[in-house]
Coordinates of C-alpha atoms in Angstrom, one line a residue:
X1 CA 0.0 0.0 0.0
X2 CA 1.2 3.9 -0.1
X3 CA 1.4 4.2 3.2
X4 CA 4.7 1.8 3.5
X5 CA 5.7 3.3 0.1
X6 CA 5.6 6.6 1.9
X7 CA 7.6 6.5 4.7
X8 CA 10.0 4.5 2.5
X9 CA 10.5 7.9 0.6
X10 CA 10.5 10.1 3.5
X11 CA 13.3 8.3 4.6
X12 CA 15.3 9.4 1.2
X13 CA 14.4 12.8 2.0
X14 CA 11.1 13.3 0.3
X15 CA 8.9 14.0 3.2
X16 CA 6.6 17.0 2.0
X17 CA 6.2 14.8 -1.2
X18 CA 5.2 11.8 0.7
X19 CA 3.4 12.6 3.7
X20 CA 1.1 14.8 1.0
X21 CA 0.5 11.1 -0.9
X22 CA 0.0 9.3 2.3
X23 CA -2.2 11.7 3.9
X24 CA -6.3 10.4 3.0
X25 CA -8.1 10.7 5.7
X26 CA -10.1 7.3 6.6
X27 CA -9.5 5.6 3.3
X28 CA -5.6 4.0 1.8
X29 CA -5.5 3.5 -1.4
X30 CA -3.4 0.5 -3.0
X31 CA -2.0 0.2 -6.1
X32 CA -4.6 -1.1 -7.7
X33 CA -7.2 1.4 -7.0
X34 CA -4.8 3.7 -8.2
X35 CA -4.5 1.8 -11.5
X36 CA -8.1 1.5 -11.7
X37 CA -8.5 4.9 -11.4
X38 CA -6.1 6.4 -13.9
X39 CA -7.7 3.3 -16.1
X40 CA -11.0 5.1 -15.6
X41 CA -9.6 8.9 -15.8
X42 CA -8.6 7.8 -19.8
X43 CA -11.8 5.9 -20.4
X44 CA -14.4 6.9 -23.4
X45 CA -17.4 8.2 -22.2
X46 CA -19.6 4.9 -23.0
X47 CA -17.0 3.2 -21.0
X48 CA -17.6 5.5 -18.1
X49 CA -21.5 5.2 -18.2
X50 CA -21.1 1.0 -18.5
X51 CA -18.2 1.8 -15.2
X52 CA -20.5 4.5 -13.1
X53 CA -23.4 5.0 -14.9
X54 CA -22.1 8.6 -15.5
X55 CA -24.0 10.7 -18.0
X56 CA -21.6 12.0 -21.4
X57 CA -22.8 15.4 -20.4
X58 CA -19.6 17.1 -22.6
X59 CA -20.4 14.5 -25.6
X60 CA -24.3 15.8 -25.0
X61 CA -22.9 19.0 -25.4
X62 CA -20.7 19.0 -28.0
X63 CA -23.4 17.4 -30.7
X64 CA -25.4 19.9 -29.3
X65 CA -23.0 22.4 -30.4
X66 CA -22.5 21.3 -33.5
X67 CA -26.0 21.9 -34.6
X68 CA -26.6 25.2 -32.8
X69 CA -23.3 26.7 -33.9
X70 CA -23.9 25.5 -37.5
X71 CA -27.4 27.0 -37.5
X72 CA -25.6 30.5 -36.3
X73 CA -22.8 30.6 -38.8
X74 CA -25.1 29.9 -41.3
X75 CA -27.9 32.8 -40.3
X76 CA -24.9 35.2 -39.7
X77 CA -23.3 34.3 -43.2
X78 CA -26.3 34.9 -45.1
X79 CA -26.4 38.4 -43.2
X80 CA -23.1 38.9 -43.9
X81 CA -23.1 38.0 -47.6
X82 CA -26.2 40.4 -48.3
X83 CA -24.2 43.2 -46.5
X84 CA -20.9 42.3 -48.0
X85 CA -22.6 42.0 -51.8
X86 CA -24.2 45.5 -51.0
X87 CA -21.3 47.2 -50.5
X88 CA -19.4 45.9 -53.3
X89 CA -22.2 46.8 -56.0
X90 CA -22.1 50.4 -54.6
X91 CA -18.4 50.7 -55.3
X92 CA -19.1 49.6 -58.7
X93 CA -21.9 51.9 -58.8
X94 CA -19.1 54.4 -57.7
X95 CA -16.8 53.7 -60.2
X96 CA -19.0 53.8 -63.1
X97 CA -20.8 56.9 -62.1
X98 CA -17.8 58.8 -61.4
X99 CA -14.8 57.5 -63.4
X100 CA -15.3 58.5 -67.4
X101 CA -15.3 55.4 -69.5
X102 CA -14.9 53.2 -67.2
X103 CA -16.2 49.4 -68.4
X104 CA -15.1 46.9 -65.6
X105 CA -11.1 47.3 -65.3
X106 CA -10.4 44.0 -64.2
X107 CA -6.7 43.9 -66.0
X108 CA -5.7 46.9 -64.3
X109 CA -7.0 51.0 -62.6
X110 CA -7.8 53.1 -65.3
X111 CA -5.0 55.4 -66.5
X112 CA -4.6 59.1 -67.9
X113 CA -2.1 60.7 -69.9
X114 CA -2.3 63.8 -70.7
X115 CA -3.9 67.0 -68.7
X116 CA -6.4 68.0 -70.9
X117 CA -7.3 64.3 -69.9
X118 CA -6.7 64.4 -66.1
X119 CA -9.3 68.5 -66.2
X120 CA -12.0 66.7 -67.9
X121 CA -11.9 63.8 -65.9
X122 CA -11.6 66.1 -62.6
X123 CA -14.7 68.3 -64.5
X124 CA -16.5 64.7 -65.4
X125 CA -16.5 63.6 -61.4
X126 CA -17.8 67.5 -59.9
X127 CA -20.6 67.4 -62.4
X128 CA -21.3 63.7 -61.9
X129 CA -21.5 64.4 -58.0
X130 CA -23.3 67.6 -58.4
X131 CA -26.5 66.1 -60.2
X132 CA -26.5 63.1 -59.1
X133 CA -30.4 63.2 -58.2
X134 CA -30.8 62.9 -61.6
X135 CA -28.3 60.4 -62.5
X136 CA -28.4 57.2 -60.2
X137 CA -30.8 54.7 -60.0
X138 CA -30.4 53.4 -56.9
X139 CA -31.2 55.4 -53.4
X140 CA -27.8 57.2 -53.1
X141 CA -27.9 60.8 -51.2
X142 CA -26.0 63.5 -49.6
X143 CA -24.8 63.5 -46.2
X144 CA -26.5 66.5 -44.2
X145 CA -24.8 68.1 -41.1
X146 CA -26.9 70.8 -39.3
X147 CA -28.8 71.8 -42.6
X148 CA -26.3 72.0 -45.2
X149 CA -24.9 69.6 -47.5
X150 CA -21.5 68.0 -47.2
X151 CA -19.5 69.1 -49.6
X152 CA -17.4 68.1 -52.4
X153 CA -13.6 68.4 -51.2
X154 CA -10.7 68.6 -54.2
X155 CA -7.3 68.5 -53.0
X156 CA -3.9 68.9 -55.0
X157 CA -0.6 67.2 -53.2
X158 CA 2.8 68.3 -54.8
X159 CA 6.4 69.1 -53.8
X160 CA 6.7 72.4 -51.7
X161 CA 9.3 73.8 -54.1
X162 CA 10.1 72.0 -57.7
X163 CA 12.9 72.9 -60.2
X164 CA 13.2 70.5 -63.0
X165 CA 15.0 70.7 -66.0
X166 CA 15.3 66.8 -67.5
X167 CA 16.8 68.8 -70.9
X168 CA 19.5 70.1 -69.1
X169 CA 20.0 66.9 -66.3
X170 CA 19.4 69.3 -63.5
X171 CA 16.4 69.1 -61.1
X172 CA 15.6 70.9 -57.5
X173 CA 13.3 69.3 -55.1
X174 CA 12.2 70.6 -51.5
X175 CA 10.8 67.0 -50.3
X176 CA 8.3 68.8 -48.3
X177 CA 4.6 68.2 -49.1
X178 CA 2.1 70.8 -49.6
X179 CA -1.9 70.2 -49.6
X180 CA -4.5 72.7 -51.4
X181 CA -8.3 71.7 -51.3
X182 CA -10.8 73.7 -52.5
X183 CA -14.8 72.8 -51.7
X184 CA -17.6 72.0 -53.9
X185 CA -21.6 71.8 -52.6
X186 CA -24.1 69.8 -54.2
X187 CA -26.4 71.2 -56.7
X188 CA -23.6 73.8 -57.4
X189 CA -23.6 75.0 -60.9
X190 CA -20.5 74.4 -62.6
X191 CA -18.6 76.0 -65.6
X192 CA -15.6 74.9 -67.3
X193 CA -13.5 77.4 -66.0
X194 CA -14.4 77.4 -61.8
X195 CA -11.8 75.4 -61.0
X196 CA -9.5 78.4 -63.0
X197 CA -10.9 81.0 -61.4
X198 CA -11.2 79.8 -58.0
X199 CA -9.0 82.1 -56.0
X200 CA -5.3 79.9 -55.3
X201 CA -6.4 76.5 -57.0
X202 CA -5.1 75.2 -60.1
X203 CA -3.2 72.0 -61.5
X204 CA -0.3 72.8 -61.7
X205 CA 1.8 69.5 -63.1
X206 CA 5.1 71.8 -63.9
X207 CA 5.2 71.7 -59.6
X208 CA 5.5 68.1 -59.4
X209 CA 2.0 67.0 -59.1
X210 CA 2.2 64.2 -56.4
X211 CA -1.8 63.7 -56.5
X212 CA -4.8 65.0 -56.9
X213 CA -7.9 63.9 -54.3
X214 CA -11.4 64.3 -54.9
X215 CA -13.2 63.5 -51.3
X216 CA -17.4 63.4 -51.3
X217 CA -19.8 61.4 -49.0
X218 CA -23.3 59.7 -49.7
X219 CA -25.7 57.9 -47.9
X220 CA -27.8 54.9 -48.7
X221 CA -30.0 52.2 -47.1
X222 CA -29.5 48.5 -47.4
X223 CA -33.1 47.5 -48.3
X224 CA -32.4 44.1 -49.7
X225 CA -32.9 43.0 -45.9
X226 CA -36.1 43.5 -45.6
X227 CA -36.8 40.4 -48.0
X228 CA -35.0 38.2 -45.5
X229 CA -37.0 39.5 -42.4
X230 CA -33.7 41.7 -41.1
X231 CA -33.7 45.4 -40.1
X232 CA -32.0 47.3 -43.2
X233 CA -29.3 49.6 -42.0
X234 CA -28.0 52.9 -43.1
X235 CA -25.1 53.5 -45.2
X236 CA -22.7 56.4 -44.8
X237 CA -20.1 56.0 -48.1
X238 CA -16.9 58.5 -47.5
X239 CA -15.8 58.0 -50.7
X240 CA -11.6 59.0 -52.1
X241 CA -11.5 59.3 -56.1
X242 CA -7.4 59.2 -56.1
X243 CA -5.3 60.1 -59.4
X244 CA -2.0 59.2 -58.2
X245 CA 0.9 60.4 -59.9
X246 CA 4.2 60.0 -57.7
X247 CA 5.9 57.6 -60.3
X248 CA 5.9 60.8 -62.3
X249 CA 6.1 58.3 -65.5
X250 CA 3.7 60.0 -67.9
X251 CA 1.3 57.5 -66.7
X252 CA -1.5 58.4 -63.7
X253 CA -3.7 56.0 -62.0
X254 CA -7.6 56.7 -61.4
X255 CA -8.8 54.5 -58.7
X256 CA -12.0 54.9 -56.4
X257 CA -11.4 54.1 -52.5
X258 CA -14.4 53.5 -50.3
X259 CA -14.6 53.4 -46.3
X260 CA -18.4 52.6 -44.9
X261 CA -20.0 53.1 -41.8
X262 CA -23.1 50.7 -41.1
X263 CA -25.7 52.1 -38.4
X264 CA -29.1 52.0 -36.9
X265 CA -31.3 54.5 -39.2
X266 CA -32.6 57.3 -36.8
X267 CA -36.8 56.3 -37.8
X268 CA -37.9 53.4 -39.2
X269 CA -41.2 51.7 -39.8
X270 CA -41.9 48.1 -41.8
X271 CA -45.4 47.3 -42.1
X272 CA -46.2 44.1 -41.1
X273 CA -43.4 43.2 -38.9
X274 CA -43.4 43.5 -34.8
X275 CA -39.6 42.2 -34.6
X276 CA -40.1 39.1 -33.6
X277 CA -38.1 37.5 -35.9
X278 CA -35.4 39.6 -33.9
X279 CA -36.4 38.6 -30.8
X280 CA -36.2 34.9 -32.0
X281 CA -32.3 35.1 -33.3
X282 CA -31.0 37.1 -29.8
X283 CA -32.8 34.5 -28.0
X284 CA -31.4 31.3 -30.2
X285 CA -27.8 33.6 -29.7
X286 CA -28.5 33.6 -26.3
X287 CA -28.7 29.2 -26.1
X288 CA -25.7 29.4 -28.0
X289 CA -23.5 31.6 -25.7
X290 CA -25.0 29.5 -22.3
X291 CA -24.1 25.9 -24.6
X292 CA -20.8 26.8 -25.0
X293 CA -20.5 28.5 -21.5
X294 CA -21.5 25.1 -20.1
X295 CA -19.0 23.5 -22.5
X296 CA -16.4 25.5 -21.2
X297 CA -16.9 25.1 -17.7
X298 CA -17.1 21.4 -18.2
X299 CA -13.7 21.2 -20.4
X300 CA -11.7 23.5 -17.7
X301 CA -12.8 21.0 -14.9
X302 CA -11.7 18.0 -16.9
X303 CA -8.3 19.8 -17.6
X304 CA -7.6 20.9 -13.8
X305 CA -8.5 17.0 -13.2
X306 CA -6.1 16.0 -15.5
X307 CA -3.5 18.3 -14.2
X308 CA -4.1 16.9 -10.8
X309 CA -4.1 13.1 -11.5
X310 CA -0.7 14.1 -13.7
X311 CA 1.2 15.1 -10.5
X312 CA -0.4 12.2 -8.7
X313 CA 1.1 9.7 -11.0
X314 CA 4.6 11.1 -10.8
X315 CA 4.2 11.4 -7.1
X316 CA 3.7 7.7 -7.0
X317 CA 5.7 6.5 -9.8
X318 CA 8.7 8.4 -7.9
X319 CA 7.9 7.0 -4.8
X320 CA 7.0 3.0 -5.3
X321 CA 9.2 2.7 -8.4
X322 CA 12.2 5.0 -8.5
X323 CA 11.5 6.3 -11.8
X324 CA 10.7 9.9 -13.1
X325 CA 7.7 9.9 -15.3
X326 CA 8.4 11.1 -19.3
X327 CA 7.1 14.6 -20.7
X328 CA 5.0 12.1 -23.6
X329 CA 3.4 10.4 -20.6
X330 CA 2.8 13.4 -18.9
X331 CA 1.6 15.4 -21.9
X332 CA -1.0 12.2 -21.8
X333 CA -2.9 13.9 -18.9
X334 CA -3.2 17.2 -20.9
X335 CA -6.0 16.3 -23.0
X336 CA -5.3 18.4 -26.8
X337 CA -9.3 18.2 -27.8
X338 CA -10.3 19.9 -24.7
X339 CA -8.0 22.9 -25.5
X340 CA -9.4 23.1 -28.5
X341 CA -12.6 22.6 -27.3
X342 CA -12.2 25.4 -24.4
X343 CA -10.4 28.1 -27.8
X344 CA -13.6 27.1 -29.8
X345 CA -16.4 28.0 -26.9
X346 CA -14.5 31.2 -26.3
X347 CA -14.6 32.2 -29.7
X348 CA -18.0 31.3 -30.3
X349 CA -19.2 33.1 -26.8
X350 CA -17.0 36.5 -27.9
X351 CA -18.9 36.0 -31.5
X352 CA -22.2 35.6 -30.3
X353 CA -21.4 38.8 -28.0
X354 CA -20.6 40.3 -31.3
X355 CA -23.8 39.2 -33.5
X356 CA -25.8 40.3 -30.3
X357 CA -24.1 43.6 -30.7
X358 CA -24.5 43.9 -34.5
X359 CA -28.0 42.6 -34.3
X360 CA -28.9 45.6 -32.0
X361 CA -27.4 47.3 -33.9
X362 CA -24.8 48.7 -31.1
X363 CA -21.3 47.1 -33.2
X364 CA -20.5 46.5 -36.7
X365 CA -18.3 44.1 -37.1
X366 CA -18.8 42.0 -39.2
X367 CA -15.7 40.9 -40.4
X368 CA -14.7 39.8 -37.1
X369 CA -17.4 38.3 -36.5
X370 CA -17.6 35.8 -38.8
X371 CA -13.6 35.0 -38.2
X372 CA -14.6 34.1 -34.6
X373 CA -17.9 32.2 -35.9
X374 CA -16.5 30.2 -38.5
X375 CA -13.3 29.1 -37.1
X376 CA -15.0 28.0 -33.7
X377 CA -17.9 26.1 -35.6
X378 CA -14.5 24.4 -37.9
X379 CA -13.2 24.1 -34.4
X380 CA -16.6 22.2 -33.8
X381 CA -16.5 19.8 -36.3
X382 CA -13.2 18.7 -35.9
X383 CA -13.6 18.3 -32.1
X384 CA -16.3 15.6 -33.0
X385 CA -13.1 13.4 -34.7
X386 CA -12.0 12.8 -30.8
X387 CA -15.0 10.8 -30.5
X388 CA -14.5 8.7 -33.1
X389 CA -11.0 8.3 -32.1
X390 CA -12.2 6.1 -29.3
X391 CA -13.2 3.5 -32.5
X392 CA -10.3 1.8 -33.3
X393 CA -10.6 1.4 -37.1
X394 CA -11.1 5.5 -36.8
X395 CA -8.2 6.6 -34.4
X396 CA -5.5 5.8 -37.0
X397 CA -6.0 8.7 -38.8
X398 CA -5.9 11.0 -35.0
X399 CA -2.8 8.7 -33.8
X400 CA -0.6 9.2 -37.1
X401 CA -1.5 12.9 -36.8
X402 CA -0.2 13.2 -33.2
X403 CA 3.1 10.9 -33.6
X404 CA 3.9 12.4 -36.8
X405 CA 3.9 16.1 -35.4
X406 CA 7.0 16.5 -33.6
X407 CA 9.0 15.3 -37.0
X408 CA 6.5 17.1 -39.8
X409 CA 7.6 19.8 -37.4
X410 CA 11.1 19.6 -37.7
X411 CA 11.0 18.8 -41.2
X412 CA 8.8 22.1 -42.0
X413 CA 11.4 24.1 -40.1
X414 CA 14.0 23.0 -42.9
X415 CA 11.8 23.3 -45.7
X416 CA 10.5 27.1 -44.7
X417 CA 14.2 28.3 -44.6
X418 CA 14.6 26.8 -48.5
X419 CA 11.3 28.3 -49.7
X420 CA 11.7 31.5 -48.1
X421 CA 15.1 32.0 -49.8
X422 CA 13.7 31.2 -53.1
X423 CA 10.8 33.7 -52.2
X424 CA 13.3 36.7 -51.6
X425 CA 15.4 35.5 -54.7
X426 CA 12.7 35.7 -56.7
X427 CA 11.0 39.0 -55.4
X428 CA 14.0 40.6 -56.0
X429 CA 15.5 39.3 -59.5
X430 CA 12.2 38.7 -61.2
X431 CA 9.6 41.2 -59.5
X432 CA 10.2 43.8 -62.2
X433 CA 9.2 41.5 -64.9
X434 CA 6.6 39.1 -63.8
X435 CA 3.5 40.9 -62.1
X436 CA 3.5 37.3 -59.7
X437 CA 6.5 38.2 -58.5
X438 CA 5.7 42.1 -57.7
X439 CA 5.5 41.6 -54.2
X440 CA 6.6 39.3 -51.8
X441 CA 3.4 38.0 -51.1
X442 CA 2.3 37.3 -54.5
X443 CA 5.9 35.2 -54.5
X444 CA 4.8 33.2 -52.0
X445 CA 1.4 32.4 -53.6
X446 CA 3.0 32.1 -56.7
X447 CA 5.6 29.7 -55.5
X448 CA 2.8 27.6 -53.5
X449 CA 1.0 27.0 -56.5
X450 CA 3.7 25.8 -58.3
X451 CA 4.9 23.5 -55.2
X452 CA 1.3 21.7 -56.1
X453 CA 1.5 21.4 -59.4
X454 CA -0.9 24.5 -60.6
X455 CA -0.7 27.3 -63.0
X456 CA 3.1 26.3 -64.4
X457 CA 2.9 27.0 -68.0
X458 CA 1.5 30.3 -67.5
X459 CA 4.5 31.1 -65.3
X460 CA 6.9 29.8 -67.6
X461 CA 5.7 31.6 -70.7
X462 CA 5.1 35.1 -69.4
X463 CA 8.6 35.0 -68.8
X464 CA 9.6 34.7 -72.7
X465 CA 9.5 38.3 -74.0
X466 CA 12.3 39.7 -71.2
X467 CA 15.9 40.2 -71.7
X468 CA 18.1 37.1 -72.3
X469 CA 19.9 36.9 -68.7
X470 CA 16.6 37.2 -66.8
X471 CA 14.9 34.6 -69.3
X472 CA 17.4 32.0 -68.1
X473 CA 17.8 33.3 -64.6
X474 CA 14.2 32.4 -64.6
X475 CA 14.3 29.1 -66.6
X476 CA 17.2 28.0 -63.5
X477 CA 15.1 29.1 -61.1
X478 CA 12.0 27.8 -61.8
X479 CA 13.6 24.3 -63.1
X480 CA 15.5 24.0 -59.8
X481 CA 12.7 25.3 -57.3
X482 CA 10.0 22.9 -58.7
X483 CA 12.3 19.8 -59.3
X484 CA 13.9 20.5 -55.5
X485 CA 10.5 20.9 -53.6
X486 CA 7.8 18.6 -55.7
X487 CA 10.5 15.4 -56.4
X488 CA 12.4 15.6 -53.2
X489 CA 10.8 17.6 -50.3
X490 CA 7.4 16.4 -50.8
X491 CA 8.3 13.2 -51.0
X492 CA 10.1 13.1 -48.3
X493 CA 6.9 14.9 -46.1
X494 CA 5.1 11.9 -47.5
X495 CA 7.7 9.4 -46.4
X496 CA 7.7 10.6 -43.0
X497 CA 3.9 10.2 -42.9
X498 CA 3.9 7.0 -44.2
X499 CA 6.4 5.8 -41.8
X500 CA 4.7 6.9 -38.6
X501 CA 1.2 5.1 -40.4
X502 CA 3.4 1.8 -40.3
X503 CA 4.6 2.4 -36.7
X504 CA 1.3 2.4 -35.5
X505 CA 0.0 0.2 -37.6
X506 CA 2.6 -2.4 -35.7
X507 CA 2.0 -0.9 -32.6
X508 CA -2.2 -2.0 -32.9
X509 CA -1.2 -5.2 -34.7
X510 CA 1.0 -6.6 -31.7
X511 CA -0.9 -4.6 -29.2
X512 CA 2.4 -3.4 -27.4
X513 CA 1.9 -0.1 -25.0
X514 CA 4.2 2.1 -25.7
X515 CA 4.5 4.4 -22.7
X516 CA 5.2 3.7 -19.2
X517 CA 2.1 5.2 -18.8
X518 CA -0.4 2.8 -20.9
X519 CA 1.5 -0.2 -19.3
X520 CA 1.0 0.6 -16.3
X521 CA -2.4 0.5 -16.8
X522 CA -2.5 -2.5 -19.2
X523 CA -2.5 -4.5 -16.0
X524 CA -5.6 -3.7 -14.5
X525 CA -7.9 -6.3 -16.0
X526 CA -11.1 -5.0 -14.8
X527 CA -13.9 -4.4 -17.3
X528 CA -16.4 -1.0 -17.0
X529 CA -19.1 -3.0 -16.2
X530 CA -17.3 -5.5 -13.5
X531 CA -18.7 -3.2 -10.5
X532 CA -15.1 -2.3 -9.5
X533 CA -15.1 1.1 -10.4
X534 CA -18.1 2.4 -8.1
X535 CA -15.8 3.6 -5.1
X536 CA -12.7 4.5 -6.7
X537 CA -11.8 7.4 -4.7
X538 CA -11.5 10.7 -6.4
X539 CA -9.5 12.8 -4.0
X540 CA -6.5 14.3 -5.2
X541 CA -3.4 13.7 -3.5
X542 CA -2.1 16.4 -2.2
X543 CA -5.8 17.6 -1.3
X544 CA -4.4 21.1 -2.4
X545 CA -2.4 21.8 1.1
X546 CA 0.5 24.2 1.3
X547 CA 3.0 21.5 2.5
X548 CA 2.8 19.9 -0.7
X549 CA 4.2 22.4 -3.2
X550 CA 6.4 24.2 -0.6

C-alpha cells in the first residue's frame, strides 16, 4: 500500500512529497485502485456510463454544439453575404458613375495621360456628384450636417518647391509636401473654368503634381434586408476618387477608395413586422452563448482534473518505483481536444457577443465576427473526430497525426528556410518583370501554387519576351525550385507520414503499450461493467495543502 511506500521515501528525504501522498483521511489507497482509477480517468465516455453510470454530459454538449453553432454561422453568413454584396455593388456603382469610361477594369485601374485628360476627368467627377439626383438609379444621397450639405472636397498634393530641368539633367526638389483643397456643394452649378478662377487652386503638373484627391460622402440604405426578415441599416459611403501620380512616369492611375459606416437608421417603420423574428435570433444567440458556456466550464474541470491526476502519478511512480515519469506520458494527462474545445467555446461566446451587438445594432463588425464564428464552428466539427477516435478502425487517422507532429515539425522548419530564400530571390530578380513576383506575397502564392502542381505554364511563358539573362535566370530558377520541392521535399513529407502510419500500424497489430504510462495500466484487468469502479476514490493527493508544493 502507499502508506509503506511513503515513509519509505521520507526516509530518502522526500517527506513533504510523501506525507502529502499518504495523507487520506479514513481511506488508503493501494496500487490497484490507483490503477483502476487512472484506467478510468482515460476511459471513453460509454466506457464511463457502463463503469459508473455517468452521463456523457460534454459528448451531449458537443453534438449539441454542433448543430446550434452550424445553424448560427449559417444565419450570420447569409447576413453577412447580403451586407458584403451591397457594399461591393455600390463601389461599382461608384466607379461607373464617377470614373469617365470606365467598363469593368479587371486587367488593371484606369489610366490618364495627358492634362487635358486628367481636367476633364476632374470636371466629369464634380458634375457627376453635383446632379447626381438625376443620374443614379439606386437610393444614393447627400450627407446633411446641421442643414447644409457635405461638400465636395478637391485636394492637389505636390512638392513644396520643384525645379526641374530633365533637358539640361538638373532638377531641384524641396521634399516637403504641400496640400491645397478647394470645396464643392451639391447642386452647385458648374462652368468649365471654376476650377481656373477659384481664388489659389489650379493643376499645376510643372510643380511636381504628387496627386490629386477628390473626397465626397453619400448615404444609402440596405433594403435588400427587408426580403430576408432583417432590419435594413443605413449606409454612410466617404468615398476617395485618387489620381496618383508619384511615379511621375507620364502614366497616372484613377482609382475609387471606399470606407463605410453601417448604423441604426434614426426612424424606421416596416409594415407588417413587430420584430419578432429579432427577438427569435438574440434568443437562439442567447442558447448558444450558455451551450458553449456550459461546454467551457465542463472542459476546464476536466483539464484541472487531469492536471491533478498528472502530479499524482509522478508522485507515486517516484515514490513506489524510483523512476521519473516522461514529458510524452505526462503530456497524456493534458487532453489536446479539450483545449481546443475550451479556444472554440471562447470564440464562439465572444462571436455571439458580437452578432448580439450587431443585431442591436450597437457594433459593426462583421468581419470579425464571422472569423470568430466560423473558425469555432470548424473548431466544432473537428472536435467531434476525438469521439470517433475512441473507435479503433477510426483513431488511426488521429494517432498518425499526433506521432507524426513532432518530425513534420522539424522537417517544416527546414523546408521554410529553402522556400523563403527562393521567395526573396525571386521577389527581387524577377519582380520587375513578372506581375506574380511584384511583391513578396504574390511570390509566395506564386511559388505555392507551383509546389502543387498549378498554374506552371502560364509562369513559364510570361517570362519569354524579357531580356536574355533574366529569361534563363528564370528558366534555372523555376527548373530548380520545382524539381527541388515537388521530387524531393514532398516526397520526403510523404515518407515521413507513411512511416509513422506503419509504426502504429505495428503498434495495434502486436498490441504493445508504448509508454510507461499505458503499461502501467494494461495490468488492471477489470472491465467498465465489473462493478469495480463504483468507489474508486477521487480525491487528489495532495488535497491542495501548502505542505505539498512548498
Amino acid at each position: 500500500c502507499f502508506s509503506v511506500v511513503c515513509f519509505h521515501v521520507c526516509a530518502l528525504s522526500h517527506q513533504e512529497f510523501a506525507s502529502c501522498f499518504c495523507h487520506y483521511n479514513s481511506l488508503e489507497l493501494t496500487v490497484e485502485d490507483f490503477r483502476r482509477r487512472l484506467k478510468y480517468f482515460f476511459m471513453n465516455p460509454c466506457e464511463k456510463y457502463r463503469a459508473r453510470g455517468r452521463k456523457p454530459w460534454k459528448l451531449t454538449i458537443q453534438i449539441l454544439k454542433i448543430a446550434i453553432t452550424t445553424i448560427q454561422l449559417v444565419s450570420f453568413g447569409l447576413s453577412n453575404e447580403m451586407m458584403v454584396t451591397f457594399k461591393d455593388e455600390n463601389l461599382m456603382t461608384f466607379r461607373n458613375l464617377f470614373l469617365k469610361g470606365y467598363k469593368d477594369h479587371r486587367h488593371g485601374s484606369l489610366s490618364l495621360y495627358t492634362k487635358r485628360d486628367v481636367n476633364e476627368h476632374i470636371h466629369y467627377i464634380i458634375n457627376r456628384y453635383t446632379n447626381l439626383q438625376n443620374l443614379t438609379v439606386g437610393n444614393l444621397a447627400y450627407e446633411l450636417i446641421n442643414g447644409d450639405y457635405t461638400p465636395l472636397t478637391l485636394c492637389q498634393v505636390f512638392y513644396r518647391n520643384s525645379t526641374i530641368d530633365p533637358e539640361n539633367d538638373t532638377f531641384d526638389i524641396d521634399p516637403h509636401i504641400d496640400k491645397d483643397c478647394i470645396s464643392i456643394h451639391p447642386m452647385q452649378s458648374l462652368s468649365n473654368d471654376t476650377l481656373a478662377t477659384h481664388p489659389n487652386f489650379s493643376l499645376d503638373f510643372r510643380r511636381w503634381l504628387l496627386s490629386v484627391n477628390i473626397y465626397l460622402t453619400l448615404k444609402t440604405i440596405n433594403l435588400q434586408t427587408v426580403r430576408h426578415h432583417e432590419l435594413p441599416d443605413c449606409y454612410d459611403f466617404h468615398i476617395v476618387i485618387v489620381f496618383d501620380n508619384r511615379a511621375h512616369s507620364g502614366k497616372i492611375k484613377v482609382d475609387i477608395e471606399n470606407d463605410v459606416r453601417i448604423y441604426e437608421c434614426s426612424d424606421w417603420n416596416v409594415e407588417g413586422t413587430s420584430g419578432k423574428n429579432d427577438y427569435l435570433l438574440l434568443s437562439f444567440d442567447s442558447v448558444v452563448f450558455l451551450a458553449c458556456f456550459a461546454s467551457l466550464i465542463l472542459c476546464i474541470r476536466s483539464v484541472v482534473h487531469g492536471i491533478q491526476l498528472q502530479f499524482e502519478f509522478s508522485i507515486f511512480f517516484s515514490a513506489y518505483y524510483n523512476k521519473t515519469v516522461s514529458w510524452s506520458d505526462r503530456m497524456e494527462f493534458v487532453n489536446g481536444w479539450y483545449i481546443l474545445i475550451i479556444v472554440s467555446d471562447i470564440m464562439t461566446i465572444t462571436g455571439s457577443v458580437l452578432k448580439i451587438g450587431i443585431q442591436t445594432k450597437f457594433l459593426t463588425n462583421y468581419d470579425v465576427c464571422s472569423i470568430l464564428l466560423g473558425t469555432a464552428t470548424m473548431l466544432v466539427w473537428v472536435g467531434v473526430i476525438r469521439y470517433l477516435s475512441f473507435f479503433k478502425k477510426y483513431n488511426i487517422l488521429i494517432l498518425t497525426l499526433r506521432a507524426a507532429l513532432p518530425n513534420v515539425f522539424r522537417f517544416c522548419v527546414c523546408a521554410a528556410i529553402i522556400y523563403l530564400g527562393y521567395c526573396f530571390c525571386g521577389w527581387i530578380v524577377l519582380g520587375p518583370y513578372h506581375d506574380k513576383f511584384r511583391t513578396l506575397a504574390k511570390v509566395t502564392e506564386c511559388l505555392f501554387s507551383l509546389l502543387n502542381g498549378d498554374d506552371m505554364f502560364s509562369t513559364f511563358l510570361r517570362m519569354r519576351d524579357k531580356t536574355y539573362m533574366v529569361w534563363l535566370f528564370s528558366r534555372l530558377y523555376l527548373y530548380s525550385f520545382i524539381s527541388i520541392f515537388i521530387y524531393m521535399v514532398l516526397s520526403l513529407f510523404i515518407a515521413l507520414i507513411t512511416d509513422t502510419y506503419e509504426t502504429i500500424k505495428h503498434h495495434q497489430k502486436d498490441k504493445e503499450p508504448v509508454s510507461q504510462l499505458q503499461a502501467f495500466i494494461a495490468e488492471c484487468i477489470d472491465q467498465p461493467e465489473s462493478g469495480r469502479y463504483q468507489n474508486t476514490d477521487e480525491s487528489t493527493c495532495c488535497m491542495f495543502s501548502s505542505g505539498c508544493f512548498g
